[in-house]
Short mmCIF file of C-alpha atoms and ligand atoms in Angstrom, two decimals:
data_model
loop_
_atom_site.label_atom_id
_atom_site.label_comp_id
_atom_site.label_asym_id
_atom_site.label_seq_id
_atom_site.Cartn_x
_atom_site.Cartn_y
_atom_site.Cartn_z
CA UNK A 1 40.30 -49.08 57.75
CA UNK A 2 41.11 -46.68 60.31
CA UNK A 3 40.49 -46.87 63.62
CA UNK A 4 38.26 -44.04 64.79
CA UNK A 5 40.57 -43.24 67.50
CA UNK A 6 43.16 -42.32 64.46
CA UNK A 7 40.78 -39.62 63.24
CA UNK A 8 40.94 -37.79 66.29
CA UNK A 9 44.58 -38.54 66.88
CA UNK A 10 44.84 -36.40 63.25
CA UNK A 11 42.55 -33.01 63.36
CA UNK A 12 43.21 -32.58 67.22
CA UNK A 13 46.87 -34.23 67.84
CA UNK A 14 49.73 -33.21 66.28
CA UNK A 15 51.32 -36.56 64.67
CA UNK A 16 54.75 -37.09 64.31
CA UNK A 17 54.66 -37.10 60.49
CA UNK A 18 57.92 -39.24 59.11
CA UNK A 19 60.46 -37.84 56.20
CA UNK A 20 61.54 -41.53 54.12
CA UNK A 21 64.56 -41.39 52.53
CA UNK A 22 63.59 -42.40 48.66
CA UNK A 23 65.57 -45.89 48.74
CA UNK A 24 64.25 -49.03 49.16
CA UNK A 25 63.22 -49.07 52.72
CA UNK A 26 61.81 -45.72 52.99
CA UNK A 27 60.04 -46.71 49.36
CA UNK A 28 57.98 -49.77 50.82
CA UNK A 29 57.85 -47.73 54.50
CA UNK A 30 55.42 -44.73 51.85
CA UNK A 31 53.65 -48.15 50.91
CA UNK A 32 52.93 -49.38 53.43
CA UNK A 33 51.42 -46.67 55.35
CA UNK A 34 49.10 -45.77 51.82
CA UNK A 35 47.63 -49.67 52.55
CA UNK A 36 47.09 -49.11 56.71
CA UNK A 37 44.81 -46.00 55.01
CA UNK A 38 47.30 -43.25 55.90
CA UNK A 39 48.60 -40.14 53.98
CA UNK A 40 51.61 -40.20 52.52
CA UNK A 41 53.37 -36.70 50.50
CA UNK A 42 55.81 -37.74 47.82
CA UNK A 43 57.09 -36.59 44.91
CA UNK A 44 56.93 -36.47 40.91
CA UNK A 45 58.11 -34.51 38.40
CA UNK A 46 55.82 -31.96 38.86
CA UNK A 47 54.76 -31.14 42.45
CA UNK A 48 54.72 -33.04 45.27
CA UNK A 49 51.20 -35.39 45.64
CA UNK A 50 49.28 -35.68 48.45
CA UNK A 51 48.16 -39.45 48.48
CA UNK A 52 46.10 -41.74 49.74
CA UNK A 53 44.65 -44.87 48.56
CA UNK A 54 42.23 -44.23 45.97
CA UNK A 55 40.02 -47.16 46.95
CA UNK A 56 40.10 -45.96 50.61
CA UNK A 57 37.16 -43.39 51.47
CA UNK A 58 37.66 -42.49 54.17
CA UNK A 59 41.40 -42.20 53.21
CA UNK A 60 40.22 -39.90 51.00
CA UNK A 61 38.98 -37.98 52.57
CA UNK A 62 42.10 -37.35 54.88
CA UNK A 63 43.74 -35.71 52.10
CA UNK A 64 40.47 -33.24 52.20
CA UNK A 65 40.80 -32.99 56.39
CA UNK A 66 44.97 -32.33 55.59
CA UNK A 67 44.83 -29.66 53.09
CA UNK A 68 41.94 -27.82 55.80
CA UNK A 69 40.52 -27.45 51.75
CA UNK A 70 36.65 -25.88 52.61
CA UNK A 71 34.73 -27.89 49.08
CA UNK A 72 35.38 -31.43 47.44
CA UNK A 73 37.02 -31.28 44.05
CA UNK A 74 38.04 -33.84 41.90
CA UNK A 75 41.36 -35.53 42.49
CA UNK A 76 43.80 -37.08 39.88
CA UNK A 77 44.30 -40.76 40.51
CA UNK A 78 48.13 -41.92 39.37
CA UNK A 79 48.60 -45.22 38.20
CA UNK A 80 51.96 -46.65 37.09
CA UNK A 81 51.06 -47.59 33.85
CA UNK A 82 48.75 -47.79 30.71
CA UNK A 83 48.02 -51.37 31.85
CA UNK A 84 46.63 -50.53 34.61
CA UNK A 85 44.73 -46.89 34.02
CA UNK A 86 42.74 -49.27 31.91
CA UNK A 87 41.66 -51.10 34.71
CA UNK A 88 40.07 -47.74 36.06
CA UNK A 89 38.82 -46.25 32.53
CA UNK A 90 37.86 -46.83 29.18
CA UNK A 91 39.65 -44.72 26.46
CA UNK A 92 37.78 -42.95 24.48
CA UNK A 93 39.86 -43.28 20.38
CA UNK A 94 41.06 -39.03 20.43
CA UNK A 95 42.80 -40.37 23.83
CA UNK A 96 45.40 -42.88 21.84
CA UNK A 97 47.34 -40.63 20.84
CA UNK A 98 48.32 -39.25 24.13
CA UNK A 99 48.46 -42.21 26.19
CA UNK A 100 51.10 -43.82 23.47
CA UNK A 101 53.23 -40.90 22.32
CA UNK A 102 52.58 -38.71 26.04
CA UNK A 103 52.25 -41.27 29.29
CA UNK A 104 54.35 -41.54 31.12
CA UNK A 105 54.65 -37.03 31.37
CA UNK A 106 52.75 -34.75 33.45
CA UNK A 107 49.76 -35.44 31.44
CA UNK A 108 46.71 -35.96 32.82
CA UNK A 109 44.18 -37.64 30.99
CA UNK A 110 40.25 -37.21 32.26
CA UNK A 111 38.25 -39.90 30.91
CA UNK A 112 35.38 -42.03 31.88
CA UNK A 113 35.06 -44.66 34.30
CA UNK A 114 34.64 -48.25 34.48
CA UNK A 115 32.15 -49.43 36.44
CA UNK A 116 32.93 -50.93 39.76
CA UNK A 117 36.51 -49.63 39.81
CA UNK A 118 36.49 -49.83 42.72
CA UNK A 119 38.08 -46.13 42.96
CA UNK A 120 36.29 -44.30 45.77
CA UNK A 121 33.53 -42.00 44.60
CA UNK A 122 34.49 -39.48 46.34
CA UNK A 123 38.09 -39.07 44.32
CA UNK A 124 35.61 -38.59 41.29
CA UNK A 125 33.45 -36.24 42.93
CA UNK A 126 30.64 -38.58 42.57
CA UNK A 127 31.36 -38.09 38.62
CA UNK A 128 31.29 -40.48 36.14
CA UNK A 129 35.01 -39.16 34.55
CA UNK A 130 38.34 -40.14 36.40
CA UNK A 131 41.60 -38.29 36.07
CA UNK A 132 44.48 -40.52 35.31
CA UNK A 133 47.99 -40.02 35.46
CA UNK A 134 51.26 -42.08 34.78
CA UNK A 135 54.41 -40.39 36.05
CA UNK A 136 57.93 -40.25 34.97
CA UNK A 137 59.50 -39.18 38.62
CA UNK A 138 61.52 -42.74 39.36
CA UNK A 139 60.11 -41.86 43.29
CA UNK A 140 56.82 -42.08 42.25
CA UNK A 141 56.88 -44.89 39.34
CA UNK A 142 58.98 -47.10 42.31
CA UNK A 143 55.79 -46.33 45.24
CA UNK A 144 53.53 -47.15 42.49
CA UNK A 145 54.62 -50.46 41.45
CA UNK A 146 55.19 -50.50 45.57
CA UNK A 147 52.36 -50.17 46.42
CA UNK A 148 50.96 -52.07 44.34
CA UNK A 149 47.44 -49.85 43.09
CA UNK A 150 46.08 -46.28 42.28
CA UNK A 151 47.26 -43.67 44.30
CA UNK A 152 44.86 -40.55 44.69
CA UNK A 153 46.96 -37.07 44.74
CA UNK A 154 46.40 -32.94 44.89
CA UNK A 155 49.39 -30.77 45.06
CA UNK A 156 50.65 -31.54 48.96
CA UNK A 157 50.20 -28.07 50.39
CA UNK A 158 47.61 -26.94 52.56
CA UNK A 159 44.16 -25.82 50.60
CA UNK A 160 45.00 -22.00 48.93
CA UNK A 161 48.52 -22.65 48.93
CA UNK A 162 51.05 -23.03 46.55
CA UNK A 163 52.73 -26.59 44.94
CA UNK A 164 55.42 -27.79 47.50
CA UNK A 165 58.27 -29.24 45.24
CA UNK A 166 60.24 -30.32 47.96
CA UNK A 167 59.77 -32.39 50.68
CA UNK A 168 60.98 -29.51 53.15
CA UNK A 169 57.65 -27.45 51.62
CA UNK A 170 55.54 -30.39 52.55
CA UNK A 171 57.11 -30.74 56.06
CA UNK A 172 55.93 -26.37 56.37
CA UNK A 173 52.72 -26.86 55.53
CA UNK A 174 51.35 -30.29 56.16
CA UNK A 175 53.93 -31.52 58.90
CA UNK A 176 51.91 -33.12 62.03
CA UNK A 177 49.19 -33.62 59.84
CA UNK A 178 50.15 -36.51 57.16
CA UNK A 179 51.84 -39.98 58.47
CA UNK A 180 54.96 -39.18 56.09
CA UNK A 181 56.69 -37.18 53.21
CA UNK A 182 59.44 -39.61 51.00
CA UNK A 183 61.80 -36.81 50.50
CA UNK A 184 62.99 -37.39 46.87
CA UNK A 185 64.75 -34.11 46.47
CA UNK A 186 63.50 -31.16 44.42
CA UNK A 187 60.11 -31.95 42.04
CA UNK A 188 61.69 -31.01 38.34
CA UNK A 189 59.20 -29.19 36.49
CA UNK A 190 57.84 -27.10 39.67
CA UNK A 191 54.66 -26.56 37.68
CA UNK A 192 51.18 -29.19 37.53
CA UNK A 193 50.61 -31.52 34.52
CA UNK A 194 48.39 -30.17 32.14
CA UNK A 195 44.81 -31.90 31.98
CA UNK A 196 42.74 -32.93 29.02
CA UNK A 197 39.84 -34.14 28.27
CA UNK A 198 37.59 -35.82 25.36
CA UNK A 199 34.42 -34.08 24.59
CA UNK A 200 32.81 -34.78 20.74
CA UNK A 201 35.71 -37.39 20.26
CA UNK A 202 37.73 -34.14 20.15
CA UNK A 203 40.60 -33.04 23.20
CA UNK A 204 40.13 -30.12 25.15
CA UNK A 205 42.70 -28.89 27.58
CA UNK A 206 40.99 -28.48 30.47
CA UNK A 207 43.75 -26.81 32.60
CA UNK A 208 47.50 -25.69 30.83
CA UNK A 209 50.19 -27.71 32.72
CA UNK A 210 53.59 -28.68 31.86
CA UNK A 211 52.90 -31.43 29.26
CA UNK A 212 52.74 -29.47 25.47
CA UNK A 213 50.56 -31.02 22.92
CA UNK A 214 53.13 -31.60 20.31
CA UNK A 215 51.97 -31.05 16.62
CA UNK A 216 52.35 -34.66 15.73
CA UNK A 217 49.39 -35.27 19.43
CA UNK A 218 47.34 -32.41 17.59
CA UNK A 219 47.69 -33.55 14.01
CA UNK A 220 46.91 -37.19 14.99
CA UNK A 221 43.54 -36.12 17.40
CA UNK A 222 41.66 -33.34 15.32
CA UNK A 223 43.01 -33.47 11.57
CA UNK A 224 40.98 -30.30 10.81
CA UNK A 225 42.51 -28.63 14.07
CA UNK A 226 46.20 -28.33 14.65
CA UNK A 227 45.42 -26.70 17.95
CA UNK A 228 43.54 -28.35 20.65
CA UNK A 229 40.55 -26.68 22.34
CA UNK A 230 41.59 -24.67 25.64
CA UNK A 231 38.23 -24.64 27.84
CA UNK A 232 37.91 -21.52 30.19
CA UNK A 233 38.14 -22.27 33.62
CA UNK A 234 33.70 -21.40 34.06
CA UNK A 235 32.81 -24.69 31.83
CA UNK A 236 35.18 -26.70 33.90
CA UNK A 237 33.22 -30.08 34.20
CA UNK A 238 30.36 -29.60 36.68
CA UNK A 239 30.11 -31.61 39.69
CA UNK A 240 27.80 -34.66 40.50
CA UNK A 241 24.91 -33.54 42.15
CA UNK A 242 21.50 -36.02 42.64
CA UNK A 243 18.73 -35.03 40.78
CA UNK A 244 15.95 -35.17 43.77
CA UNK A 245 15.94 -31.67 44.97
CA UNK A 246 17.81 -31.56 48.49
CA UNK A 247 16.96 -29.24 52.08
CA UNK A 248 19.68 -28.99 54.62
CA UNK A 249 19.42 -28.59 57.97
CA UNK A 250 16.96 -31.38 58.56
CA UNK A 251 15.90 -33.30 61.71
CA UNK A 252 12.68 -34.46 60.72
CA UNK A 253 12.15 -35.32 57.18
CA UNK A 254 8.38 -34.47 56.12
CA UNK A 255 6.54 -36.85 54.04
CA UNK A 256 8.05 -38.63 50.98
CA UNK A 257 11.30 -37.36 51.52
CA UNK A 258 14.41 -39.09 51.72
CA UNK A 259 16.56 -38.43 55.21
CA UNK A 260 19.91 -38.49 54.78
CA UNK A 261 21.03 -38.69 58.69
CA UNK A 262 24.04 -37.83 60.52
CA UNK A 263 24.90 -39.02 64.43
CA UNK A 264 22.46 -39.48 66.22
CA UNK A 265 19.46 -38.36 63.43
CA UNK A 266 19.42 -42.00 61.71
CA UNK A 267 17.50 -41.68 58.96
CA UNK A 268 16.88 -43.60 55.89
CA UNK A 269 20.50 -43.72 54.71
CA UNK A 270 23.48 -42.23 57.63
CA UNK A 271 26.16 -40.13 56.23
CA UNK A 272 28.29 -41.75 59.09
CA UNK A 273 26.37 -42.79 62.46
CA UNK A 274 28.98 -42.49 64.84
CA UNK A 275 29.10 -38.58 63.62
CA UNK A 276 32.36 -39.00 62.11
CA UNK A 277 33.20 -36.66 59.18
CA UNK A 278 35.57 -38.16 57.84
CA UNK A 279 33.60 -40.93 56.96
CA UNK A 280 30.63 -38.98 55.98
CA UNK A 281 32.75 -37.26 53.33
CA UNK A 282 33.59 -40.47 51.96
CA UNK A 283 30.08 -41.79 51.82
CA UNK A 284 28.39 -38.74 50.68
CA UNK A 285 29.05 -38.84 47.18
CA UNK A 286 27.70 -42.71 47.30
CA UNK A 287 25.04 -42.10 48.80
CA UNK A 288 23.87 -38.81 46.12
CA UNK A 289 23.98 -41.90 43.88
CA UNK A 290 21.55 -44.08 45.97
CA UNK A 291 19.28 -41.50 46.30
CA UNK A 292 19.22 -41.43 42.29
CA UNK A 293 19.19 -45.23 41.93
CA UNK A 294 16.38 -45.43 44.35
CA UNK A 295 14.09 -42.71 42.29
CA UNK A 296 13.82 -40.59 45.23
CA UNK A 297 13.11 -37.38 44.35
CA UNK A 298 13.16 -35.09 47.63
CA UNK A 299 16.44 -35.39 49.77
CA UNK A 300 16.28 -34.14 52.79
CA UNK A 301 20.03 -34.00 55.29
CA UNK A 302 20.36 -33.91 58.84
CA UNK A 303 22.96 -30.87 60.03
CA UNK A 304 26.30 -31.56 59.67
CA UNK A 305 28.65 -29.77 62.15
CA UNK A 306 30.21 -26.71 59.95
CA UNK A 307 33.95 -27.32 60.87
CA UNK A 308 36.87 -29.85 59.40
CA UNK A 309 35.30 -31.57 56.64
CA UNK A 310 31.82 -30.76 58.08
CA UNK A 311 32.54 -27.89 55.67
CA UNK A 312 33.48 -29.54 52.42
CA UNK A 313 30.08 -30.88 53.24
CA UNK A 314 27.78 -28.48 53.86
CA UNK A 315 29.69 -26.73 50.55
CA UNK A 316 28.78 -29.74 48.16
CA UNK A 317 25.35 -29.62 50.02
CA UNK A 318 24.47 -26.06 49.20
CA UNK A 319 25.84 -26.52 46.03
CA UNK A 320 23.36 -29.28 45.91
CA UNK A 321 20.70 -28.15 47.42
CA UNK A 322 20.85 -24.07 45.19
CA UNK A 323 18.53 -24.39 41.79
CA UNK A 324 20.48 -25.75 39.65
CA UNK A 325 20.80 -25.24 35.43
CA UNK A 326 19.11 -27.62 33.47
CA UNK A 327 22.70 -28.84 32.39
CA UNK A 328 24.66 -28.86 35.43
CA UNK A 329 22.36 -31.84 35.73
CA UNK A 330 24.02 -34.17 33.38
CA UNK A 331 27.19 -34.47 33.74
O1 TXA B 1 50.51 -32.24 38.62
C1 TXA B 1 50.18 -32.43 38.89
O2 TXA B 1 48.67 -33.03 38.28
C2 TXA B 1 49.45 -32.93 40.63
C3 TXA B 1 50.58 -33.78 40.70
C4 TXA B 1 50.68 -34.79 42.54
O3 TXA B 1 49.73 -34.96 39.91
N1 TXA B 1 48.55 -32.71 41.05
C5 TXA B 1 47.10 -31.74 40.92
O4 TXA B 1 45.78 -32.18 41.40
O5 TXA B 1 47.81 -30.38 40.96
P1 TXA B 1 45.21 -31.07 41.85
O6 TXA B 1 44.00 -31.52 43.00
O7 TXA B 1 46.05 -29.25 43.08
O8 TXA B 1 44.59 -30.63 41.20
C6 TXA B 1 43.34 -31.61 40.05
C7 TXA B 1 42.69 -30.88 38.89
C8 TXA B 1 41.18 -30.31 39.34
O9 TXA B 1 41.12 -29.42 38.89
C9 TXA B 1 40.46 -31.12 39.53
O10 TXA B 1 38.90 -30.06 39.34
C10 TXA B 1 40.57 -32.17 37.88
O11 TXA B 1 41.87 -31.94 38.25
N2 TXA B 1 40.37 -32.61 38.09
C11 TXA B 1 40.28 -34.32 38.26
N3 TXA B 1 39.61 -35.14 38.47
C12 TXA B 1 38.30 -34.67 36.73
C13 TXA B 1 37.70 -34.79 36.33
N4 TXA B 1 37.00 -36.03 36.50
N5 TXA B 1 37.17 -33.94 35.38
C14 TXA B 1 37.27 -33.09 35.54
N6 TXA B 1 38.23 -32.36 36.37
C15 TXA B 1 39.10 -33.45 37.13
MG1 MG B 2 46.89 -28.09 43.81
#
């Protein structure tokens, strides 16, 4: 686990971002930093990704912090090959042609997560699906092999800015906020991966991107219809919220409420006893699941400071606290 001092350092003080060459020593240094729970930007054939160990919730929380993201959305997990992908997820029949004829590629598949996959619930935003991608880029492949584990990575740019296609872009946007950038030259495509999910046994394009679904794949997957359905952005998977009612900014819980603490407010379970926002972010969805598993119907949450990662935590809590349409609850 990353020490508290490191959190404070990365948040408050400029940190020297190492620029690593994409050679053997640079790759092994990048893998070592990732294993230490730090953030490393790396090239893929689409755009540069801002990587963290997908199994380390605190490291993943660091991604949202470095990007200054005001909300949690699920991240793509990068793996070296199909066998590794199958360790983390189950692939429906309709996904097989995409794996066989597509990967490695700028193609991300959203598939059911395996139980005890070890992937942090912050990566999936608590959902039961995971977005997996096997990249082509030799540098990304070398890094995945050296690290020997799953790397969660959104595009390596500050929130609301355009994606980075060179190490210089990464340095300009995130220099001083991340441990290193692996310089693999220009990302060839400069456009994000195509994201495909599966619904009612049919592929659904969740985001258009560099990967063009070939006639071959389309024919195998949906014989009656050669065009894969595209969902409008408004229909993108709704994020996980507990089934219990959520009340925010609660110092003293009412009788019958399950109290989620923070800092000095102990609660029935705590997001972070140290009042550490990174730890709180890394535990948020896991604690939602715990509340569900315990059948808690009313959840009170201690006040969370509305700064840094606290903004994203409060955004998620506000959504969980807002009245929800029924279909939002079964995702
Ligand atoms: O080319 C790319 O895809 C780059 C490189 C670094 O791989 N990554 C990228 O990540 O563009 P990001 O975080 O900027 O976009 C990831 C998208 C988000 O729109 C997110 O909502 C969606 O993937 N996503 C991730 N997991 C999902 C899931 N379980 N269900 C639905 N959508 C998911
Ligand atoms: Mg992006």
